[in-house]
Amino acid sequence: MASEPDETRDGVGLTHLDQPLLAGDPVTKRQLVDHLDAVAERMLPLLADRPLSVVRARGDQRFMQKNLPKGAPDWIRSVTFWSESSQRDVHYALAADRATLLWFGNQRAIEYHVPLATADEPWTATHLVLDLDPPEGADLTPVVTAARAVRRVLQEAGFEPAVKTSGAKGLHVVTPIGPAEMADVHAATRAVAARAERHEPDTTTTAFIKADRGGKVFLDATRAGGATVVAAYSPRVRPGLPVSCPLDWDELDDVVPGEITVATPDRFLTGPTWTERLGAARPIPADLIEEGHTIPVARVAAMHEGKRRKRAADRGEA
């Protein structure tokens, strides 16, 4: 028998609102739902028309969900794409309204991830993204240096990028782009990362294999193709539910990502929205695309390098 709702918002029944979301953490489902409700106006334009993947959590269990669950309300819009990896159709939700966001919150969906393309044009990216990850044990200081190097490269290419916390340990540097094929966007992203590494060779790296990074900030240029990015204003499945928060460039030196959570709405409900910070799209310069196509795809290069190292190790053992 279905539980009686604790309350109803926008026609969505909300249940068990006072239950904690994560094991050993006091944040409740009510706090998650209240957060999603508060950010809906800012967040929904970032999700609309993009296939949605969510991370749900209960206690110490968490999983990413791409398929819209059976039994979901028929008013939730969806789109179907064939998945080569799983060899089946995946029915993605399209979060187009407040009620959909509240429904997912009631399903204990904490993280909200979307691709760089819309459902209508799945092979045409709308944004270029650099995901900057700190080395193990480091604070945000080297990531800020890396973000400024990426910003410099993008400004030299004619862009005015925006920056946000990832909600985890790092930063995302993002800029909207004119219509471009995904392969060219992927290439341009590699070129941006390579140029930023040349600006800051002592503190940044494009090495995909973790053991090769030497304690440097990883300039992750793989957020293209089928990859997704956590949306601005989305919480993360971490203690306290930190939030992916838009930032001003001049406040980076003072930011502690873990302190921006669902309990600190003043940090992300005031000032320009993420959409406003991103501004107008600009075309990718041809030289950036051309340079990027000369740089091997990181995952493919890492796979071949891993095989080469294994063969070398096997020969050594022999």
mmCIF file of C-alpha atoms in Angstrom:
data_model
loop_
_atom_site.group_PDB
_atom_site.id
_atom_site.type_symbol
_atom_site.label_atom_id
_atom_site.label_comp_id
_atom_site.label_asym_id
_atom_site.label_seq_id
_atom_site.Cartn_x
_atom_site.Cartn_y
_atom_site.Cartn_z
ATOM 1 C CA MET A 1 0.000 0.000 0.000
ATOM 2 C CA ALA A 2 1.380 3.399 -0.960
ATOM 3 C CA SER A 3 2.238 5.749 1.889
ATOM 4 C CA GLU A 4 0.050 8.775 2.532
ATOM 5 C CA PRO A 5 1.969 11.882 1.492
ATOM 6 C CA ASP A 6 3.378 14.147 4.183
ATOM 7 C CA GLU A 7 2.434 17.047 1.902
ATOM 8 C CA THR A 8 1.630 17.797 -1.717
ATOM 9 C CA ARG A 9 3.311 20.385 -3.943
ATOM 10 C CA ASP A 10 2.304 21.115 -7.519
ATOM 11 C CA GLY A 11 0.209 17.937 -7.491
ATOM 12 C CA VAL A 12 3.149 15.742 -6.397
ATOM 13 C CA GLY A 13 2.733 13.735 -3.194
ATOM 14 C CA LEU A 14 5.853 13.879 -1.030
ATOM 15 C CA THR A 15 6.527 11.067 1.444
ATOM 16 C CA HIS A 16 8.915 10.272 4.312
ATOM 17 C CA LEU A 17 10.242 13.811 4.238
ATOM 18 C CA ASP A 18 11.940 13.615 7.630
ATOM 19 C CA GLN A 19 14.040 10.547 6.829
ATOM 20 C CA PRO A 20 17.828 11.059 6.454
ATOM 21 C CA LEU A 21 19.092 10.568 2.904
ATOM 22 C CA LEU A 22 22.553 9.149 3.601
ATOM 23 C CA ALA A 23 23.885 6.848 6.292
ATOM 24 C CA GLY A 24 25.465 8.819 9.129
ATOM 25 C CA ASP A 25 24.419 12.189 7.707
ATOM 26 C CA PRO A 26 21.600 14.325 9.147
ATOM 27 C CA VAL A 27 20.389 15.901 5.888
ATOM 28 C CA THR A 28 16.798 14.839 5.298
ATOM 29 C CA LYS A 29 14.707 14.216 2.235
ATOM 30 C CA ARG A 30 12.743 17.349 3.127
ATOM 31 C CA GLN A 31 15.913 19.432 2.842
ATOM 32 C CA LEU A 32 16.596 17.925 -0.593
ATOM 33 C CA VAL A 33 13.052 18.609 -1.792
ATOM 34 C CA ASP A 34 13.102 22.143 -0.358
ATOM 35 C CA HIS A 35 16.389 22.792 -2.163
ATOM 36 C CA LEU A 36 15.089 21.524 -5.517
ATOM 37 C CA ASP A 37 11.955 23.606 -5.086
ATOM 38 C CA ALA A 38 14.000 26.715 -4.281
ATOM 39 C CA VAL A 39 16.370 26.359 -7.258
ATOM 40 C CA ALA A 40 13.771 25.150 -9.770
ATOM 41 C CA GLU A 41 13.471 28.479 -11.566
ATOM 42 C CA ARG A 42 17.255 28.677 -12.018
ATOM 43 C CA MET A 43 17.887 24.989 -12.630
ATOM 44 C CA LEU A 44 15.072 23.905 -14.966
ATOM 45 C CA PRO A 45 16.374 25.887 -17.994
ATOM 46 C CA LEU A 46 19.613 23.895 -17.666
ATOM 47 C CA LEU A 47 17.780 20.542 -17.697
ATOM 48 C CA ALA A 48 14.974 21.206 -20.161
ATOM 49 C CA ASP A 49 15.203 19.280 -23.441
ATOM 50 C CA ARG A 50 18.299 17.370 -22.289
ATOM 51 C CA PRO A 51 18.210 13.632 -21.490
ATOM 52 C CA LEU A 52 18.431 13.406 -17.709
ATOM 53 C CA SER A 53 20.488 10.973 -15.638
ATOM 54 C CA VAL A 54 20.135 11.079 -11.855
ATOM 55 C CA VAL A 55 21.982 9.599 -8.903
ATOM 56 C CA ARG A 56 19.626 8.240 -6.258
ATOM 57 C CA ALA A 57 20.627 7.315 -2.725
ATOM 58 C CA ARG A 58 19.262 5.519 0.297
ATOM 59 C CA GLY A 59 21.523 5.058 3.307
ATOM 60 C CA ASP A 60 24.861 3.778 2.017
ATOM 61 C CA GLN A 61 23.405 2.628 -1.300
ATOM 62 C CA ARG A 62 23.583 4.863 -4.365
ATOM 63 C CA PHE A 63 23.217 4.314 -8.088
ATOM 64 C CA MET A 64 22.953 6.262 -11.334
ATOM 65 C CA GLN A 65 19.610 5.913 -13.083
ATOM 66 C CA LYS A 66 19.147 6.755 -16.744
ATOM 67 C CA ASN A 67 15.912 4.948 -17.504
ATOM 68 C CA LEU A 68 12.735 6.657 -16.372
ATOM 69 C CA PRO A 69 11.354 4.150 -13.816
ATOM 70 C CA LYS A 70 8.294 2.080 -14.636
ATOM 71 C CA GLY A 71 5.321 3.539 -12.891
ATOM 72 C CA ALA A 72 6.523 7.123 -13.314
ATOM 73 C CA PRO A 73 3.679 9.600 -13.946
ATOM 74 C CA ASP A 74 2.665 9.779 -17.583
ATOM 75 C CA TRP A 75 2.953 13.572 -17.515
ATOM 76 C CA ILE A 76 6.760 13.363 -17.252
ATOM 77 C CA ARG A 77 8.172 13.960 -20.718
ATOM 78 C CA SER A 78 10.719 11.454 -22.003
ATOM 79 C CA VAL A 79 12.889 10.640 -24.992
ATOM 80 C CA THR A 80 14.338 7.319 -26.149
ATOM 81 C CA PHE A 81 17.872 6.681 -27.413
ATOM 82 C CA TRP A 82 19.648 3.468 -28.320
ATOM 83 C CA SER A 83 22.566 2.624 -26.019
ATOM 84 C CA GLU A 84 25.472 0.934 -27.804
ATOM 85 C CA SER A 85 27.140 -0.026 -24.508
ATOM 86 C CA SER A 86 24.114 -1.865 -23.101
ATOM 87 C CA GLN A 87 22.559 -2.741 -26.476
ATOM 88 C CA ARG A 88 19.085 -1.546 -25.543
ATOM 89 C CA ASP A 89 16.798 1.450 -25.666
ATOM 90 C CA VAL A 90 17.110 3.900 -22.778
ATOM 91 C CA HIS A 91 14.081 6.018 -21.902
ATOM 92 C CA TYR A 92 15.409 9.285 -20.477
ATOM 93 C CA ALA A 93 13.295 11.788 -18.597
ATOM 94 C CA LEU A 94 13.170 15.415 -19.691
ATOM 95 C CA ALA A 95 12.852 17.644 -16.632
ATOM 96 C CA ALA A 96 10.670 20.365 -18.072
ATOM 97 C CA ASP A 97 8.792 21.639 -15.027
ATOM 98 C CA ARG A 98 8.744 22.022 -11.247
ATOM 99 C CA ALA A 99 6.507 18.985 -10.752
ATOM 100 C CA THR A 100 9.034 16.707 -12.509
ATOM 101 C CA LEU A 101 11.854 18.006 -10.325
ATOM 102 C CA LEU A 102 9.793 17.481 -7.172
ATOM 103 C CA TRP A 103 8.856 13.969 -8.283
ATOM 104 C CA PHE A 104 12.512 13.052 -8.727
ATOM 105 C CA GLY A 105 13.323 14.564 -5.336
ATOM 106 C CA ASN A 106 10.662 12.350 -3.795
ATOM 107 C CA GLN A 107 12.439 9.401 -5.455
ATOM 108 C CA ARG A 108 15.578 10.404 -3.512
ATOM 109 C CA ALA A 109 17.306 11.608 -6.688
ATOM 110 C CA ILE A 110 20.137 13.813 -5.411
ATOM 111 C CA GLU A 111 22.363 14.452 -8.448
ATOM 112 C CA TYR A 112 21.176 15.722 -11.849
ATOM 113 C CA HIS A 113 23.430 15.130 -14.868
ATOM 114 C CA VAL A 114 22.842 16.215 -18.471
ATOM 115 C CA PRO A 115 24.808 15.917 -21.735
ATOM 116 C CA LEU A 116 26.214 18.820 -23.741
ATOM 117 C CA ALA A 117 23.574 18.300 -26.437
ATOM 118 C CA THR A 118 19.787 18.558 -26.477
ATOM 119 C CA ALA A 119 17.441 15.680 -27.226
ATOM 120 C CA ASP A 120 16.481 17.279 -30.554
ATOM 121 C CA GLU A 121 20.088 17.577 -31.762
ATOM 122 C CA PRO A 122 22.047 14.862 -29.953
ATOM 123 C CA TRP A 123 25.185 15.217 -32.103
ATOM 124 C CA THR A 124 25.485 18.993 -31.780
ATOM 125 C CA ALA A 125 27.067 20.304 -28.588
ATOM 126 C CA THR A 126 25.982 23.609 -27.060
ATOM 127 C CA HIS A 127 28.795 24.061 -24.527
ATOM 128 C CA LEU A 128 32.499 23.406 -24.086
ATOM 129 C CA VAL A 129 33.461 22.152 -20.603
ATOM 130 C CA LEU A 130 36.752 21.624 -18.768
ATOM 131 C CA ASP A 131 36.477 19.580 -15.573
ATOM 132 C CA LEU A 132 39.358 20.374 -13.218
ATOM 133 C CA ASP A 133 40.192 17.777 -10.573
ATOM 134 C CA PRO A 134 42.670 18.404 -7.717
ATOM 135 C CA PRO A 135 45.419 15.916 -6.893
ATOM 136 C CA GLU A 136 44.850 13.624 -3.930
ATOM 137 C CA GLY A 137 44.893 15.517 -0.638
ATOM 138 C CA ALA A 138 45.076 18.998 -2.177
ATOM 139 C CA ASP A 139 42.735 21.891 -1.452
ATOM 140 C CA LEU A 140 41.221 24.113 -4.129
ATOM 141 C CA THR A 141 44.269 26.406 -4.510
ATOM 142 C CA PRO A 142 45.967 24.571 -7.416
ATOM 143 C CA VAL A 143 42.570 24.065 -9.081
ATOM 144 C CA VAL A 144 41.976 27.829 -9.015
ATOM 145 C CA THR A 145 45.333 28.356 -10.743
ATOM 146 C CA ALA A 146 44.347 25.789 -13.365
ATOM 147 C CA ALA A 147 40.922 27.393 -13.859
ATOM 148 C CA ARG A 148 42.523 30.773 -14.508
ATOM 149 C CA ALA A 149 44.837 29.197 -17.076
ATOM 150 C CA VAL A 150 41.838 27.657 -18.855
ATOM 151 C CA ARG A 151 40.029 30.991 -18.711
ATOM 152 C CA ARG A 152 43.035 32.716 -20.277
ATOM 153 C CA VAL A 153 43.104 30.212 -23.148
ATOM 154 C CA LEU A 154 39.376 30.596 -23.771
ATOM 155 C CA GLN A 155 39.574 34.391 -23.651
ATOM 156 C CA GLU A 156 42.419 34.306 -26.165
ATOM 157 C CA ALA A 157 40.070 32.268 -28.375
ATOM 158 C CA GLY A 158 37.308 34.888 -28.058
ATOM 159 C CA PHE A 159 35.182 33.359 -25.302
ATOM 160 C CA GLU A 160 34.106 34.657 -21.876
ATOM 161 C CA PRO A 161 33.773 31.470 -19.811
ATOM 162 C CA ALA A 162 31.951 31.026 -16.526
ATOM 163 C CA VAL A 163 33.061 28.927 -13.551
ATOM 164 C CA LYS A 164 31.251 26.833 -10.958
ATOM 165 C CA THR A 165 32.119 24.320 -8.298
ATOM 166 C CA SER A 166 31.579 20.725 -9.351
ATOM 167 C CA GLY A 167 29.928 20.097 -6.000
ATOM 168 C CA ALA A 168 32.666 17.563 -5.311
ATOM 169 C CA LYS A 169 36.335 18.623 -5.084
ATOM 170 C CA GLY A 170 36.957 20.557 -8.275
ATOM 171 C CA LEU A 171 35.753 23.262 -10.643
ATOM 172 C CA HIS A 172 34.000 23.339 -14.010
ATOM 173 C CA VAL A 173 34.951 26.004 -16.559
ATOM 174 C CA VAL A 174 32.183 26.312 -19.143
ATOM 175 C CA THR A 175 31.480 28.425 -22.206
ATOM 176 C CA PRO A 176 28.515 28.275 -24.625
ATOM 177 C CA ILE A 177 29.444 27.653 -28.251
ATOM 178 C CA GLY A 178 27.836 28.061 -31.633
ATOM 179 C CA PRO A 179 26.506 24.914 -33.351
ATOM 180 C CA ALA A 180 29.348 22.423 -33.761
ATOM 181 C CA GLU A 181 29.660 18.724 -34.389
ATOM 182 C CA MET A 182 30.526 16.727 -31.306
ATOM 183 C CA ALA A 183 33.843 15.495 -32.729
ATOM 184 C CA ASP A 184 34.993 19.082 -33.298
ATOM 185 C CA VAL A 185 33.906 20.130 -29.807
ATOM 186 C CA HIS A 186 35.815 17.210 -28.343
ATOM 187 C CA ALA A 187 38.873 18.228 -30.369
ATOM 188 C CA ALA A 188 38.619 21.870 -29.323
ATOM 189 C CA THR A 189 38.321 20.843 -25.664
ATOM 190 C CA ARG A 190 41.526 18.815 -25.971
ATOM 191 C CA ALA A 191 43.264 21.826 -27.502
ATOM 192 C CA VAL A 192 42.109 24.122 -24.690
ATOM 193 C CA ALA A 193 43.445 21.669 -22.114
ATOM 194 C CA ALA A 194 46.774 21.351 -23.944
ATOM 195 C CA ARG A 195 47.200 25.133 -24.186
ATOM 196 C CA ALA A 196 46.331 25.580 -20.504
ATOM 197 C CA GLU A 197 48.907 22.928 -19.609
ATOM 198 C CA ARG A 198 51.509 24.890 -21.569
ATOM 199 C CA HIS A 199 50.617 27.999 -19.523
ATOM 200 C CA GLU A 200 50.904 26.102 -16.203
ATOM 201 C CA PRO A 201 53.196 23.108 -16.834
ATOM 202 C CA ASP A 202 54.296 22.799 -13.205
ATOM 203 C CA THR A 203 50.798 22.507 -11.732
ATOM 204 C CA THR A 204 48.520 21.052 -14.440
ATOM 205 C CA THR A 205 48.432 17.937 -16.586
ATOM 206 C CA THR A 206 46.350 16.358 -19.325
ATOM 207 C CA ALA A 207 47.540 12.838 -18.403
ATOM 208 C CA PHE A 208 44.473 10.591 -18.389
ATOM 209 C CA ILE A 209 46.205 7.805 -16.457
ATOM 210 C CA LYS A 210 46.096 8.785 -12.785
ATOM 211 C CA ALA A 211 49.533 7.370 -12.009
ATOM 212 C CA ASP A 212 51.060 9.710 -14.611
ATOM 213 C CA ARG A 213 49.718 12.961 -13.148
ATOM 214 C CA GLY A 214 52.543 13.567 -10.685
ATOM 215 C CA GLY A 215 50.460 15.397 -8.103
ATOM 216 C CA LYS A 216 49.152 17.948 -10.616
ATOM 217 C CA VAL A 217 45.643 19.192 -11.365
ATOM 218 C CA PHE A 218 43.998 17.068 -14.048
ATOM 219 C CA LEU A 219 42.557 19.083 -16.949
ATOM 220 C CA ASP A 220 39.781 16.678 -17.929
ATOM 221 C CA ALA A 221 38.868 17.299 -21.557
ATOM 222 C CA THR A 222 36.597 14.253 -21.905
ATOM 223 C CA ARG A 223 33.275 16.015 -21.202
ATOM 224 C CA ALA A 224 32.008 15.668 -24.764
ATOM 225 C CA GLY A 225 30.424 12.966 -26.876
ATOM 226 C CA GLY A 226 28.182 10.852 -24.674
ATOM 227 C CA ALA A 227 29.558 12.225 -21.411
ATOM 228 C CA THR A 228 27.368 14.151 -18.990
ATOM 229 C CA VAL A 229 28.064 17.024 -16.596
ATOM 230 C CA VAL A 230 26.411 17.661 -13.262
ATOM 231 C CA ALA A 231 24.059 20.632 -13.642
ATOM 232 C CA ALA A 232 24.566 23.878 -11.775
ATOM 233 C CA TYR A 233 22.506 23.917 -8.555
ATOM 234 C CA SER A 234 22.506 20.113 -8.361
ATOM 235 C CA PRO A 235 23.435 18.613 -4.983
ATOM 236 C CA ARG A 236 26.028 15.833 -4.833
ATOM 237 C CA VAL A 237 25.883 12.548 -2.949
ATOM 238 C CA ARG A 238 28.308 13.592 -0.250
ATOM 239 C CA PRO A 239 27.930 14.410 3.449
ATOM 240 C CA GLY A 240 25.938 17.612 3.870
ATOM 241 C CA LEU A 241 24.822 17.533 0.201
ATOM 242 C CA PRO A 242 27.237 20.095 -1.295
ATOM 243 C CA VAL A 243 25.894 21.955 -4.329
ATOM 244 C CA SER A 244 27.417 22.697 -7.733
ATOM 245 C CA CYS A 245 27.481 26.474 -7.364
ATOM 246 C CA PRO A 246 28.084 29.268 -9.928
ATOM 247 C CA LEU A 247 30.890 31.592 -8.863
ATOM 248 C CA ASP A 248 32.390 34.968 -9.693
ATOM 249 C CA TRP A 249 35.953 34.688 -10.969
ATOM 250 C CA ASP A 250 37.191 37.105 -8.316
ATOM 251 C CA GLU A 251 35.844 34.999 -5.425
ATOM 252 C CA LEU A 252 37.704 31.801 -6.292
ATOM 253 C CA ASP A 253 40.504 32.377 -3.762
ATOM 254 C CA ASP A 254 38.009 32.334 -0.886
ATOM 255 C CA VAL A 255 35.789 29.419 -1.907
ATOM 256 C CA VAL A 256 35.591 26.158 0.051
ATOM 257 C CA PRO A 257 33.354 23.897 -2.091
ATOM 258 C CA GLY A 258 32.301 21.660 0.781
ATOM 259 C CA GLU A 259 30.832 24.651 2.615
ATOM 260 C CA ILE A 260 28.311 25.364 -0.170
ATOM 261 C CA THR A 261 25.452 22.978 0.594
ATOM 262 C CA VAL A 262 21.675 22.686 0.491
ATOM 263 C CA ALA A 263 21.766 24.451 3.870
ATOM 264 C CA THR A 264 23.383 27.620 2.436
ATOM 265 C CA PRO A 265 20.868 28.872 -0.155
ATOM 266 C CA ASP A 266 22.182 32.447 -0.019
ATOM 267 C CA ARG A 267 25.283 31.206 -1.846
ATOM 268 C CA PHE A 268 23.378 30.253 -5.015
ATOM 269 C CA LEU A 269 19.964 31.963 -4.929
ATOM 270 C CA THR A 270 21.319 35.497 -5.226
ATOM 271 C CA GLY A 271 23.221 37.221 -8.000
ATOM 272 C CA PRO A 272 23.221 36.305 -11.699
ATOM 273 C CA THR A 273 21.903 32.889 -12.666
ATOM 274 C CA TRP A 274 24.171 30.314 -14.308
ATOM 275 C CA THR A 275 22.424 31.012 -17.622
ATOM 276 C CA GLU A 276 23.134 34.733 -17.259
ATOM 277 C CA ARG A 277 26.766 34.097 -16.337
ATOM 278 C CA LEU A 278 27.289 31.952 -19.449
ATOM 279 C CA GLY A 279 26.146 34.693 -21.792
ATOM 280 C CA ALA A 280 25.918 34.388 -25.561
ATOM 281 C CA ALA A 281 27.301 31.505 -27.596
ATOM 282 C CA ARG A 282 30.340 32.106 -29.799
ATOM 283 C CA PRO A 283 31.723 29.957 -32.634
ATOM 284 C CA ILE A 284 34.794 27.824 -31.978
ATOM 285 C CA PRO A 285 37.830 29.201 -33.856
ATOM 286 C CA ALA A 286 39.066 26.918 -36.623
ATOM 287 C CA ASP A 287 42.635 26.818 -35.257
ATOM 288 C CA LEU A 288 41.403 25.394 -31.939
ATOM 289 C CA ILE A 289 39.568 22.591 -33.729
ATOM 290 C CA GLU A 290 42.505 21.887 -36.037
ATOM 291 C CA GLU A 291 44.964 21.684 -33.146
ATOM 292 C CA GLY A 292 42.631 19.432 -31.198
ATOM 293 C CA HIS A 293 42.346 16.927 -34.023
ATOM 294 C CA THR A 294 46.110 16.412 -33.824
ATOM 295 C CA ILE A 295 45.834 15.400 -30.137
ATOM 296 C CA PRO A 296 44.933 11.749 -29.430
ATOM 297 C CA VAL A 297 41.626 11.044 -27.667
ATOM 298 C CA ALA A 298 42.584 10.586 -24.017
ATOM 299 C CA ARG A 299 40.594 7.445 -23.264
ATOM 300 C CA VAL A 300 41.783 5.696 -26.428
ATOM 301 C CA ALA A 301 45.402 6.710 -25.855
ATOM 302 C CA ALA A 302 45.189 5.547 -22.238
ATOM 303 C CA MET A 303 43.742 2.197 -23.287
ATOM 304 C CA HIS A 304 46.575 1.582 -25.768
ATOM 305 C CA GLU A 305 49.166 2.738 -23.227
ATOM 306 C CA GLY A 306 47.700 0.408 -20.608
ATOM 307 C CA LYS A 307 47.970 -2.520 -23.006
ATOM 308 C CA ARG A 308 51.559 -1.550 -23.898
ATOM 309 C CA ARG A 309 52.545 -1.408 -20.222
ATOM 310 C CA LYS A 310 50.926 -4.761 -19.544
ATOM 311 C CA ARG A 311 52.816 -6.373 -22.420
ATOM 312 C CA ALA A 312 56.048 -4.843 -21.124
ATOM 313 C CA ALA A 313 55.326 -6.118 -17.614
ATOM 314 C CA ASP A 314 54.528 -9.579 -18.937
ATOM 315 C CA ARG A 315 57.797 -9.646 -20.850
ATOM 316 C CA GLY A 316 59.631 -8.579 -17.713
ATOM 317 C CA GLU A 317 58.099 -11.397 -15.720
ATOM 318 C CA ALA A 318 58.984 -13.848 -18.452
#
